[in-house]
Amino acid sequence: MSAPDTRLPVASTREVRRYAARLTRHHPRLLWTAVTLHVLAALAGLAAPRLLGDLVQSVQEGTTTAHVDEIMLALAGFLLVATVLTRYARYVSQVLGEQVLAELREDFVGNALALPVGVVESAGSGDLLTRTSRDVDQLGWSVRMALPEWTIAVITAVVTFVAAISVGWWVALPCVLGVPPLVIGLRWYLARAKDGYLRESASYSAINATLTETVEGARTVEALGTGEERIRAIDTDIDESYRAERYTLYLRTVFFPNMEISYLIPTVATLLFGGWLYTQGQVSLGDVTAATLYVQMLIDPVDRIVSILDELQIGAASLARLLGVAQVPDDREVSGAEPDGEDLAATDVRFSYVEGRDVLHGVDLVVGVGERVAMVGPSGAGKSTLGRLLAGIHPPRTGSVTVGGVGLTELPLDDLRGHVALVTQEHHVFVGTLRENLALAAPPGAVDDDIRGALAAVDALDWVDALPDGLDTVVGSGGRAVTAPQAQQIALARLVLADPHTLVLDEATSLIDPRAARHLERSLAAVLEGRTVIAIAHRLFSAHDADRVAVVEDGRISELGSHDELVAAGGSYAALWDSWHGRG
Ligand code: ADP
């Protein structure tokens, strides 16, 4: 049992660029305000070297204290203006960043929720978890910090370079000298960085997957004595992660020193070249001072451009992984056809979780409106799988599952849930009040009376009323703890509120003690009168109460009929009933 491979796709660089461009186009006004403010702030910051150059020049030529004071005052003034402009420029950039981030998160949640359940299961929860936590954080950091900083740095660099050139064209020459080592270093690094960081993220996903699996399956691990094996699996994952991190560290240790040297070259060259031109009487001392200061000033933005590029790469890798989630092909094909009636029919249904290993081998079942069918059979026979197919969670590999003649996976999800709903042993209590937890399944406009009615139908009204805050009690993580049977009742009450025509109950009452369960099922039955119910049952009394019983064995329906018919037929059901009845 090793961590599953990362199965969720990763978007290509082109798709990431296109998406990023689309996002920025959503807020043209904010974007241009931010850029304009940054340009103005950079311009105000550029006055200093020119003024200092003038100062050197006038000191050389002989000047008055009054003139020096004037220059200092002007310096202070420009500094103040630059500070105020920078403040607003950053403010606007932050607002823009938060909006873009909010849209990204919404898109991602939308994409993640649209994932076919089968894909979520086979990709393992680790990958999706890493994407929702680490990648979203990483991208948040990029959008909040890296992207605005980078934009500011680019603007500052361009404006500073223009200012340097304005001192004299000769300044371009020393600047150009720094370009080749910079470009070569960057190309070397960027060619390797993306894959390096993708590998790093994938290795975190693997660790996450192995750890979550081990913790979630701790009892199984203990029972089977596979602890050693799990430790080995985690060691392998950590080893891979260590290698991936070492590789990116290597990239940085080559790249950054290379950059430092590229920065120093232009400053040194400006000073030497300018000094030579001065001795030739070509330029003034003030020009050389201003030029050297401008070129020196270029180092900071260029360095930020380059080092933030690194952060942006990590952000882009995260974005590629987040966008990849949207590329999972949908397993539903909405056709727009309207179901005629509510008859549920499975025809020659075959299904496999793993390619080449069918777990259902040609199941036929027609359930009429208002009929109650119980599904029984040994564990692993395929009951839950059939239940999931009948509820439209998975499409069948071949064959069809239809309601009113329309394939379940052809119906839009929202419509489907009005026809068929599934309740299993797994149910989630969301953080919020009990009322909110129930109302999320209710049709719009449902009032407390409807909610209380649903709670009464699942025998839960007593304990809810006993809570000091009643329906206002906050439950879910951090709130009041509800027991597993109570959570199951909440799930069932949601179902009553959602009121679909057909319900598939997969051991939906298994956590509730048998006596209470029987009572619950009877009260549910009263509420669900006229609804079609397919109940997967461990307890045979539900089978006894059903209109028909389907015995599922080895991926097939081996017996189908009423309780009495099957008992009389003397097959597997009769044997099952005998042993259960004898025991009970
Ligand atoms: P039952 O509900 O009758 O106990 P299931 O429908 O849960 O049976 O399982 C039928 C078969 O499908 C079993 O062999 C089981 O191991 C396999 N199976 C169930 N769920 C999955 C899954 N998510 N991935 C792969 N195999 C699965």
Coordinates of C-alpha atoms and ligand atoms in Angstrom, one line a residue:
M1 CA 0.0 0.0 0.0
S2 CA 2.0 3.0 -1.2
A3 CA 0.8 6.5 -1.7
P4 CA -1.3 6.8 -4.9
D5 CA 0.3 8.6 -7.8
T6 CA -0.7 12.2 -8.3
R7 CA -3.5 11.6 -10.7
L8 CA -5.0 15.1 -10.9
P9 CA -3.6 16.9 -13.9
V10 CA -1.4 20.0 -14.0
A11 CA -2.1 22.9 -16.3
S12 CA 0.4 23.9 -19.0
T13 CA 2.4 27.2 -18.9
R14 CA 0.3 28.6 -21.7
E15 CA -2.9 27.9 -19.9
V16 CA -1.5 29.5 -16.7
R17 CA -0.5 32.6 -18.6
R18 CA -3.9 32.8 -20.4
Y19 CA -5.7 32.5 -17.0
A20 CA -3.5 35.1 -15.3
A21 CA -4.1 37.5 -18.2
R22 CA -7.8 37.0 -18.0
L23 CA -7.8 37.7 -14.2
T24 CA -5.9 41.0 -14.7
R25 CA -8.3 42.1 -17.4
H26 CA -11.2 41.7 -14.9
H27 CA -10.1 44.9 -13.0
P28 CA -8.7 47.3 -15.6
R29 CA -9.3 50.4 -13.5
L30 CA -7.6 49.2 -10.3
L31 CA -4.7 47.9 -12.4
W32 CA -4.1 51.1 -14.2
T33 CA -4.5 53.2 -11.1
A34 CA -1.9 51.1 -9.4
V35 CA 0.5 51.2 -12.3
T36 CA 0.2 55.0 -12.6
L37 CA 0.7 55.6 -8.9
H38 CA 3.8 53.4 -9.0
V39 CA 5.3 55.2 -12.0
L40 CA 4.7 58.6 -10.2
A41 CA 6.3 57.3 -7.0
A42 CA 9.3 56.0 -8.9
L43 CA 9.7 59.3 -10.7
A44 CA 9.6 61.2 -7.4
G45 CA 12.2 58.9 -6.0
L46 CA 14.6 59.7 -9.0
A47 CA 15.1 63.3 -8.1
A48 CA 17.7 62.4 -5.4
P49 CA 20.7 61.4 -7.5
R50 CA 20.2 64.3 -9.9
L51 CA 20.0 66.7 -7.0
L52 CA 23.0 65.2 -5.3
G53 CA 24.9 65.4 -8.7
D54 CA 24.0 69.1 -8.9
L55 CA 25.2 69.5 -5.3
V56 CA 28.6 67.9 -6.2
Q57 CA 28.8 70.1 -9.3
S58 CA 28.0 73.3 -7.5
V59 CA 30.4 72.6 -4.6
Q60 CA 33.1 72.0 -7.2
E61 CA 32.2 75.3 -8.8
G62 CA 31.9 77.2 -5.5
T63 CA 28.5 77.8 -4.0
T64 CA 26.5 79.5 -1.2
T65 CA 25.0 77.8 1.8
A66 CA 21.6 79.2 0.7
H67 CA 21.9 77.1 -2.5
V68 CA 22.9 74.0 -0.6
D69 CA 19.8 74.5 1.7
E70 CA 17.6 74.8 -1.4
I71 CA 18.9 71.5 -2.7
M72 CA 18.4 69.8 0.6
L73 CA 14.8 71.2 0.9
A74 CA 14.0 69.9 -2.6
L75 CA 15.4 66.5 -1.6
A76 CA 13.2 66.3 1.5
G77 CA 10.2 67.4 -0.6
F78 CA 10.7 64.8 -3.2
L79 CA 11.2 62.1 -0.6
L80 CA 7.9 63.1 1.1
V81 CA 6.0 63.0 -2.2
A82 CA 7.6 59.6 -3.1
T83 CA 6.6 58.2 0.3
V84 CA 3.0 59.3 0.0
L85 CA 2.6 58.1 -3.6
T86 CA 4.2 54.7 -2.6
R87 CA 1.7 54.3 0.2
Y88 CA -1.3 54.7 -2.1
A89 CA 0.2 52.7 -4.9
R90 CA 0.7 49.8 -2.5
Y91 CA -2.7 50.2 -1.0
V92 CA -4.3 50.0 -4.5
S93 CA -2.1 47.0 -5.4
Q94 CA -3.2 45.1 -2.2
V95 CA -6.8 45.7 -2.9
L96 CA -6.3 44.4 -6.5
G97 CA -4.4 41.4 -5.2
E98 CA -7.1 40.4 -2.7
Q99 CA -9.8 40.6 -5.4
V100 CA -7.8 38.5 -7.7
L101 CA -7.2 36.0 -5.0
A102 CA -10.8 35.8 -4.0
E103 CA -11.7 35.0 -7.6
L104 CA -9.0 32.4 -7.7
R105 CA -10.3 30.7 -4.6
E106 CA -13.9 30.8 -5.9
D107 CA -12.8 29.2 -9.2
F108 CA -10.9 26.5 -7.4
V109 CA -13.7 25.6 -5.0
G110 CA -16.0 25.5 -8.0
N111 CA -13.6 23.2 -9.9
A112 CA -12.9 21.0 -6.9
L113 CA -16.7 20.6 -6.2
A114 CA -17.3 19.7 -9.8
L115 CA -14.7 16.9 -9.7
P116 CA -16.3 13.5 -10.3
V117 CA -16.4 11.6 -7.1
G118 CA -14.5 8.7 -8.7
V119 CA -11.6 11.0 -9.5
V120 CA -11.4 12.3 -6.0
E121 CA -11.3 8.8 -4.6
S122 CA -8.7 7.5 -7.0
A123 CA -6.4 10.5 -6.8
G124 CA -6.3 10.1 -3.0
S125 CA -7.2 12.8 -0.6
G126 CA -3.5 13.8 -0.2
D127 CA -3.2 15.5 -3.6
L128 CA -6.4 17.4 -3.4
L129 CA -5.6 18.4 0.2
T130 CA -2.1 19.7 -0.7
R131 CA -3.6 21.6 -3.5
T132 CA -6.3 23.2 -1.4
S133 CA -3.9 24.0 1.5
R134 CA -0.3 24.5 0.4
D135 CA -0.9 25.6 -3.2
V136 CA -3.6 28.0 -2.3
D137 CA -1.4 29.5 0.4
Q138 CA 1.6 29.6 -1.9
L139 CA -0.4 31.3 -4.6
G140 CA -1.9 33.7 -2.0
W141 CA 1.6 34.7 -1.0
S142 CA 2.5 35.2 -4.7
V143 CA -0.5 37.3 -5.5
R144 CA -0.4 39.4 -2.3
M145 CA 3.3 40.0 -2.0
A146 CA 5.4 38.8 -4.9
L147 CA 3.2 40.1 -7.8
P148 CA 2.9 43.7 -6.6
E149 CA 6.5 43.8 -5.5
W150 CA 7.6 42.5 -8.9
T151 CA 5.4 45.1 -10.7
I152 CA 6.9 47.9 -8.6
A153 CA 10.4 46.6 -9.3
V154 CA 9.8 46.5 -13.0
I155 CA 8.4 50.0 -13.1
T156 CA 11.2 51.4 -10.9
A157 CA 13.9 49.7 -13.0
V158 CA 12.5 51.1 -16.3
V159 CA 12.1 54.6 -14.9
T160 CA 15.5 54.5 -13.3
F161 CA 17.1 53.3 -16.4
V162 CA 15.5 56.1 -18.4
A163 CA 16.7 58.6 -15.8
A164 CA 20.3 57.2 -16.1
I165 CA 20.2 57.5 -19.9
S166 CA 19.0 61.0 -19.6
V167 CA 22.3 61.9 -17.9
G168 CA 24.1 60.9 -21.1
W169 CA 23.9 58.1 -23.6
W170 CA 27.2 56.8 -22.5
V171 CA 25.6 55.4 -19.3
A172 CA 23.9 52.7 -21.5
L173 CA 27.2 51.0 -22.2
P174 CA 28.1 50.0 -18.6
C175 CA 24.5 48.9 -18.0
V176 CA 24.6 46.7 -21.1
L177 CA 27.7 45.0 -19.8
G178 CA 25.7 43.5 -16.9
V179 CA 23.1 42.0 -19.2
P180 CA 24.8 38.9 -20.6
P181 CA 25.7 37.2 -17.3
L182 CA 22.2 38.1 -16.0
V183 CA 20.4 36.6 -19.0
I184 CA 22.6 33.5 -19.1
G185 CA 22.1 32.9 -15.4
L186 CA 18.3 33.5 -15.6
R187 CA 17.8 31.2 -18.6
W188 CA 19.8 28.4 -16.9
Y189 CA 17.7 28.8 -13.8
L190 CA 14.3 29.2 -15.3
A191 CA 14.8 26.2 -17.6
R192 CA 15.1 24.0 -14.5
A193 CA 13.1 25.8 -11.8
K194 CA 9.5 25.0 -12.8
D195 CA 10.1 21.2 -12.9
G196 CA 12.1 21.4 -9.8
Y197 CA 9.4 23.1 -7.9
L198 CA 6.6 20.9 -9.4
R199 CA 8.6 17.9 -8.2
E200 CA 8.9 19.5 -4.8
S201 CA 5.1 20.0 -4.5
A202 CA 4.4 16.6 -5.8
S203 CA 6.7 15.1 -3.1
Y204 CA 4.7 17.1 -0.4
S205 CA 1.5 15.6 -1.9
A206 CA 2.9 12.1 -1.6
I207 CA 3.9 12.7 2.1
N208 CA 0.5 14.1 2.8
A209 CA -1.2 11.2 1.1
T210 CA 0.8 8.5 2.9
L211 CA 0.4 10.2 6.3
T212 CA -3.3 10.8 6.0
E213 CA -3.8 7.3 4.9
T214 CA -1.8 5.9 7.7
V215 CA -3.6 8.0 10.3
E216 CA -7.0 7.3 8.9
G217 CA -6.3 3.7 8.6
A218 CA -4.3 3.4 11.9
R219 CA -6.5 0.6 13.2
T220 CA -6.1 -1.4 10.0
V221 CA -2.3 -0.8 10.0
E222 CA -2.2 -2.0 13.6
A223 CA -4.4 -5.0 13.0
L224 CA -2.5 -6.2 10.0
G225 CA 0.9 -5.4 11.5
T226 CA 1.9 -3.3 8.5
G227 CA 3.5 -0.6 10.7
E228 CA 7.0 -1.3 9.4
E229 CA 5.8 -1.1 5.8
R230 CA 4.0 2.2 6.4
I231 CA 7.2 3.6 8.0
R232 CA 9.1 2.5 5.0
A233 CA 6.6 4.1 2.7
I234 CA 6.9 7.4 4.6
D235 CA 10.7 7.2 4.6
T236 CA 10.6 6.8 0.8
D237 CA 8.4 9.8 0.5
I238 CA 10.6 11.9 2.8
D239 CA 13.6 10.8 0.9
E240 CA 12.1 11.9 -2.4
S241 CA 11.1 15.2 -0.8
Y242 CA 14.7 15.7 0.5
R243 CA 16.1 15.0 -3.0
A244 CA 13.6 17.4 -4.6
E245 CA 14.5 20.1 -2.0
R246 CA 18.2 19.6 -2.4
Y247 CA 17.8 20.0 -6.2
T248 CA 16.1 23.4 -5.9
L249 CA 18.6 24.5 -3.3
Y250 CA 21.4 23.6 -5.7
L251 CA 19.7 25.7 -8.4
R252 CA 19.5 28.7 -6.0
T253 CA 23.1 28.4 -4.8
V254 CA 24.4 28.6 -8.4
F255 CA 21.9 31.2 -9.5
F256 CA 22.1 33.8 -6.7
P257 CA 25.9 34.3 -6.6
N258 CA 25.8 34.6 -10.4
M259 CA 23.3 37.4 -10.0
E260 CA 25.3 39.3 -7.4
I261 CA 28.3 39.5 -9.8
S262 CA 26.1 40.6 -12.7
Y263 CA 24.8 43.5 -10.5
L264 CA 28.3 44.8 -9.5
I265 CA 29.6 44.9 -13.1
P266 CA 27.5 48.0 -14.3
T267 CA 28.2 50.1 -11.2
V268 CA 32.0 49.5 -11.3
A269 CA 32.0 50.1 -15.1
T270 CA 30.0 53.3 -14.8
L271 CA 32.4 54.7 -12.3
L272 CA 35.5 53.7 -14.4
F273 CA 34.0 54.8 -17.8
G274 CA 32.6 58.0 -16.4
G275 CA 35.9 58.8 -14.7
W276 CA 37.8 58.3 -17.9
L277 CA 35.3 60.5 -19.8
Y278 CA 35.7 63.2 -17.1
T279 CA 39.5 63.1 -17.5
Q280 CA 38.9 63.6 -21.3
G281 CA 36.8 66.6 -20.5
Q282 CA 33.7 64.9 -22.0
V283 CA 31.4 65.0 -19.0
S284 CA 31.1 66.9 -15.8
L285 CA 31.7 65.6 -12.3
G286 CA 28.0 66.1 -11.5
D287 CA 27.0 63.8 -14.4
V288 CA 29.4 61.1 -13.3
T289 CA 28.0 61.3 -9.7
A290 CA 24.4 61.2 -10.9
A291 CA 25.0 58.4 -13.4
T292 CA 26.8 56.2 -10.8
L293 CA 24.1 56.8 -8.3
Y294 CA 21.4 55.9 -10.9
V295 CA 23.1 52.7 -11.9
Q296 CA 23.6 51.9 -8.2
M297 CA 19.9 52.5 -7.8
L298 CA 19.1 50.0 -10.6
I299 CA 20.6 47.1 -8.6
D300 CA 17.8 47.0 -6.0
P301 CA 14.8 46.8 -8.5
V302 CA 16.7 44.4 -10.8
D303 CA 17.6 42.2 -7.9
R304 CA 14.0 42.2 -6.8
I305 CA 12.8 41.4 -10.3
V306 CA 15.0 38.4 -10.5
S307 CA 14.6 37.1 -7.0
I308 CA 10.8 37.6 -7.0
L309 CA 10.8 35.8 -10.4
D310 CA 11.7 32.8 -8.3
E311 CA 8.7 33.3 -6.0
L312 CA 6.5 33.9 -9.0
Q313 CA 7.7 30.6 -10.5
I314 CA 6.6 28.8 -7.3
G315 CA 3.3 30.7 -7.5
A316 CA 3.0 29.7 -11.2
A317 CA 3.6 26.1 -10.3
S318 CA 0.9 26.3 -7.7
L319 CA -1.5 28.0 -10.1
A320 CA -0.8 25.2 -12.7
R321 CA -1.7 22.6 -10.1
L322 CA -4.9 24.5 -9.1
L323 CA -6.0 25.0 -12.7
G324 CA -5.2 21.4 -13.4
V325 CA -8.2 20.5 -11.2
A326 CA -10.5 22.0 -13.8
Q327 CA -9.1 19.8 -16.5
V328 CA -10.4 16.6 -15.1
P329 CA -12.9 15.5 -17.7
D330 CA -16.5 15.4 -16.4
D331 CA -18.1 12.0 -16.1
R332 CA -21.5 13.6 -16.6
E333 CA -23.0 14.5 -19.9
V334 CA -26.0 16.7 -19.5
S335 CA -28.3 16.1 -22.4
G336 CA -31.2 18.3 -21.5
A337 CA -33.7 15.5 -21.7
E338 CA -36.6 15.5 -19.2
P339 CA -37.5 12.4 -17.3
D340 CA -40.9 11.0 -18.0
G341 CA -42.0 9.6 -14.6
E342 CA -39.9 8.4 -11.7
D343 CA -39.3 4.7 -12.5
L344 CA -35.7 3.8 -11.8
A345 CA -34.2 1.2 -14.1
A346 CA -30.8 -0.4 -14.2
T347 CA -30.1 -2.3 -17.4
D348 CA -27.2 -4.7 -17.9
V349 CA -25.0 -2.5 -15.6
R350 CA -21.3 -3.3 -15.4
F351 CA -18.9 -1.3 -13.3
S352 CA -15.3 -1.3 -12.3
Y353 CA -13.2 0.8 -10.0
V354 CA -10.0 -0.5 -11.4
E355 CA -9.7 -1.1 -15.1
G356 CA -10.3 -4.7 -16.1
R357 CA -11.8 -5.7 -12.7
D358 CA -15.6 -5.4 -12.8
V359 CA -17.3 -5.5 -9.5
L360 CA -20.8 -5.5 -11.0
H361 CA -21.4 -8.1 -13.8
G362 CA -24.6 -7.2 -15.7
V363 CA -27.2 -6.1 -13.1
D364 CA -30.9 -5.6 -14.2
L365 CA -33.3 -4.0 -11.7
V366 CA -36.5 -2.0 -12.2
V367 CA -37.9 -0.2 -9.3
G368 CA -41.4 1.2 -9.6
V369 CA -42.7 4.4 -8.1
G370 CA -43.3 4.1 -4.4
E371 CA -41.7 0.7 -4.2
R372 CA -39.5 -0.3 -1.3
V373 CA -36.6 -2.5 -2.2
A374 CA -34.2 -4.0 0.3
M375 CA -30.7 -5.0 -0.9
V376 CA -29.0 -7.7 1.1
G377 CA -26.0 -9.9 0.6
P378 CA -22.5 -10.7 1.9
S379 CA -20.0 -7.9 2.4
G380 CA -18.1 -7.0 -0.7
A381 CA -20.8 -8.3 -3.0
G382 CA -21.3 -4.9 -4.6
K383 CA -24.4 -3.5 -2.8
S384 CA -22.9 -0.1 -2.0
T385 CA -21.5 0.1 -5.5
L386 CA -24.9 -0.6 -7.0
G387 CA -26.4 1.9 -4.6
R388 CA -24.0 4.5 -5.8
L389 CA -24.8 3.8 -9.4
L390 CA -28.5 3.9 -8.7
A391 CA -28.0 7.3 -7.1
G392 CA -26.0 8.6 -10.1
I393 CA -22.7 9.0 -8.3
H394 CA -20.8 7.0 -10.8
P395 CA -21.8 6.3 -14.4
P396 CA -22.0 2.6 -15.3
R397 CA -19.1 1.3 -17.4
T398 CA -21.6 -0.3 -19.8
G399 CA -25.4 -0.5 -19.6
S400 CA -27.6 2.2 -18.2
V401 CA -29.2 3.6 -15.1
T402 CA -32.2 5.7 -15.9
V403 CA -35.0 7.6 -14.1
G404 CA -38.1 8.1 -16.2
G405 CA -36.1 6.9 -19.2
V406 CA -33.2 9.5 -18.9
G407 CA -29.7 8.4 -17.8
L408 CA -28.9 9.7 -14.3
T409 CA -25.6 11.1 -15.5
E410 CA -27.4 13.1 -18.2
L411 CA -29.2 15.1 -15.6
P412 CA -27.7 18.3 -14.2
L413 CA -26.6 17.6 -10.6
D414 CA -29.1 19.9 -9.0
D415 CA -32.0 18.2 -10.9
L416 CA -30.6 14.7 -10.2
R417 CA -30.9 15.3 -6.4
G418 CA -34.6 16.1 -6.7
H419 CA -35.0 12.6 -8.3
V420 CA -32.6 10.4 -6.4
A421 CA -30.6 11.0 -3.2
L422 CA -28.1 8.8 -1.4
V423 CA -27.5 8.6 2.3
T424 CA -24.6 6.6 3.6
Q425 CA -22.9 6.0 6.9
E426 CA -20.5 8.8 6.1
H427 CA -22.1 12.1 6.8
H428 CA -20.8 15.5 7.5
V429 CA -22.0 17.9 10.1
F430 CA -21.0 21.4 8.8
V431 CA -19.8 24.1 11.1
G432 CA -22.8 26.2 11.8
T433 CA -26.1 26.1 13.7
L434 CA -28.3 23.0 13.5
R435 CA -30.8 25.0 11.6
E436 CA -28.2 25.9 8.9
N437 CA -27.1 22.3 8.8
L438 CA -30.6 21.2 8.0
A439 CA -31.7 24.1 5.9
L440 CA -28.9 23.5 3.3
A441 CA -30.9 20.6 2.0
A442 CA -34.3 22.3 2.3
P443 CA -36.0 24.0 -0.6
P444 CA -35.8 27.8 -0.4
G445 CA -38.4 29.3 1.9
A446 CA -38.4 26.4 4.4
V447 CA -39.4 27.6 7.9
D448 CA -38.5 26.2 11.3
D449 CA -41.7 24.1 11.3
D450 CA -40.5 22.2 8.2
I451 CA -37.2 21.6 9.9
R452 CA -38.8 20.5 13.1
G453 CA -41.1 18.2 11.1
A454 CA -38.1 16.6 9.5
L455 CA -36.3 16.2 12.9
A456 CA -39.5 14.6 14.3
A457 CA -39.6 12.2 11.4
V458 CA -36.1 10.9 12.3
D459 CA -36.8 10.8 16.0
A460 CA -34.4 13.6 16.7
L461 CA -36.7 16.3 17.9
D462 CA -36.4 15.2 21.5
W463 CA -32.7 15.7 21.8
V464 CA -32.7 18.8 19.7
D465 CA -35.3 20.4 21.9
A466 CA -33.3 19.4 25.0
L467 CA -30.4 21.5 23.8
P468 CA -30.3 24.9 25.6
D469 CA -30.1 26.7 22.3
G470 CA -32.3 24.3 20.3
L471 CA -31.9 24.8 16.6
D472 CA -29.5 27.7 17.2
T473 CA -26.9 25.3 18.7
V474 CA -23.6 25.6 16.9
V475 CA -22.4 22.2 15.8
G476 CA -19.5 20.9 13.7
S477 CA -15.8 21.3 14.5
G478 CA -15.3 23.7 17.3
G479 CA -19.1 23.6 18.1
R480 CA -21.1 21.3 20.3
A481 CA -20.1 17.7 19.6
V482 CA -22.9 15.5 18.2
T483 CA -22.7 11.8 18.5
A484 CA -22.4 9.5 15.5
P485 CA -26.1 8.4 15.7
Q486 CA -27.1 12.1 16.0
A487 CA -25.1 13.0 12.9
Q488 CA -26.8 10.1 11.1
Q489 CA -30.2 11.5 12.2
I490 CA -29.2 15.0 10.9
A491 CA -28.2 13.4 7.6
L492 CA -31.6 11.6 7.4
A493 CA -33.5 14.8 8.4
R494 CA -31.7 16.6 5.5
L495 CA -33.0 13.9 3.2
V496 CA -36.5 14.3 4.5
L497 CA -36.2 18.1 3.8
A498 CA -34.7 17.6 0.3
D499 CA -37.6 15.2 -0.4
P500 CA -36.4 13.4 -3.5
H501 CA -38.6 11.0 -5.3
T502 CA -36.2 8.1 -4.7
L503 CA -33.9 7.5 -1.8
V504 CA -31.0 5.1 -1.7
L505 CA -30.1 4.4 1.9
D506 CA -26.8 2.7 2.4
E507 CA -26.8 1.4 5.9
A508 CA -28.1 4.8 6.8
T509 CA -29.3 3.7 10.2
S510 CA -26.4 1.4 11.0
L511 CA -24.9 3.6 13.8
I512 CA -28.2 3.8 15.7
D513 CA -28.9 1.0 18.1
P514 CA -31.1 -1.7 16.7
R515 CA -34.3 -1.0 18.7
A516 CA -34.1 2.8 18.0
A517 CA -33.3 2.1 14.4
R518 CA -36.4 0.0 13.9
H519 CA -38.5 2.8 15.4
L520 CA -36.6 5.4 13.2
E521 CA -37.2 3.4 10.1
R522 CA -40.8 3.1 10.8
S523 CA -41.2 6.8 11.4
L524 CA -39.1 7.6 8.3
A525 CA -41.3 5.2 6.3
A526 CA -44.4 7.2 7.4
V527 CA -42.8 10.4 6.2
L528 CA -41.5 8.9 3.0
E529 CA -44.9 7.3 2.2
G530 CA -45.2 7.1 -1.6
R531 CA -41.4 7.6 -2.1
T532 CA -39.3 5.0 -3.7
V533 CA -36.8 3.6 -1.3
I534 CA -33.8 1.3 -2.0
A535 CA -32.3 0.3 1.3
I536 CA -29.1 -1.5 1.7
A537 CA -29.5 -3.4 4.9
H538 CA -27.5 -5.4 7.3
R539 CA -30.4 -5.9 9.6
L540 CA -32.9 -8.2 8.0
F541 CA -36.0 -6.6 9.6
S542 CA -35.7 -3.9 6.9
A543 CA -35.8 -6.6 4.3
H544 CA -38.8 -8.1 6.0
D545 CA -40.6 -4.8 5.8
A546 CA -39.8 -4.2 2.2
D547 CA -41.9 -4.8 -0.9
R548 CA -39.1 -6.7 -2.6
V549 CA -35.8 -8.0 -1.6
A550 CA -32.8 -8.1 -3.9
V551 CA -30.0 -10.5 -2.9
V552 CA -26.7 -9.3 -4.3
E553 CA -24.0 -11.9 -4.5
D554 CA -20.7 -11.5 -6.3
G555 CA -21.7 -8.5 -8.4
R556 CA -25.0 -9.9 -9.5
I557 CA -28.6 -9.9 -8.3
S558 CA -29.1 -13.6 -7.5
E559 CA -32.5 -13.5 -6.0
L560 CA -35.3 -11.0 -6.4
G561 CA -38.8 -11.2 -4.9
S562 CA -40.9 -10.5 -1.8
H563 CA -39.7 -11.7 1.6
D564 CA -42.2 -14.5 1.6
E565 CA -41.4 -15.6 -1.9
L566 CA -37.7 -15.8 -1.2
V567 CA -38.2 -17.6 2.1
A568 CA -40.4 -20.1 0.3
A569 CA -37.9 -20.5 -2.5
G570 CA -35.3 -21.7 0.0
G571 CA -32.3 -20.0 -1.5
S572 CA -29.5 -17.9 0.0
Y573 CA -32.0 -15.4 1.4
A574 CA -33.9 -18.1 3.2
A575 CA -30.7 -19.4 4.7
L576 CA -29.8 -15.9 5.7
W577 CA -33.2 -15.2 7.2
D578 CA -33.1 -18.5 9.2
S579 CA -29.7 -17.8 10.7
W580 CA -30.6 -14.2 11.5
H581 CA -34.0 -15.1 12.9
G582 CA -32.7 -18.0 14.9
R583 CA -30.2 -15.6 16.4
G584 CA -32.6 -12.7 17.0
Ligands
ADP1 P1 -20.8 -4.3 -0.4 O1 -21.5 -2.9 -0.3 O2 -21.7 -5.3 -0.9 O3 -20.1 -4.6 0.8 P2 -19.1 -2.9 -2.2 O4 -20.0 -2.3 -3.3 O5 -18.7 -2.0 -1.1 O6 -19.8 -4.1 -1.6 O7 -17.8 -3.5 -2.9 C1 -17.8 -4.3 -4.0 C2 -16.4 -4.6 -4.5 O8 -15.8 -3.3 -5.0 C3 -15.5 -5.1 -3.4 O9 -14.6 -6.0 -4.0 C4 -14.7 -3.8 -3.0 O10 -13.4 -4.2 -2.6 C5 -14.7 -3.1 -4.3 N1 -14.6 -1.6 -4.0 C6 -15.5 -0.9 -3.3 N2 -15.2 0.4 -3.3 C7 -14.1 0.6 -4.0 C8 -13.2 1.7 -4.4 N3 -13.5 2.9 -4.0 N4 -12.1 1.4 -5.1 C9 -11.8 0.2 -5.5 N5 -12.6 -0.9 -5.2 C10 -13.7 -0.7 -4.5

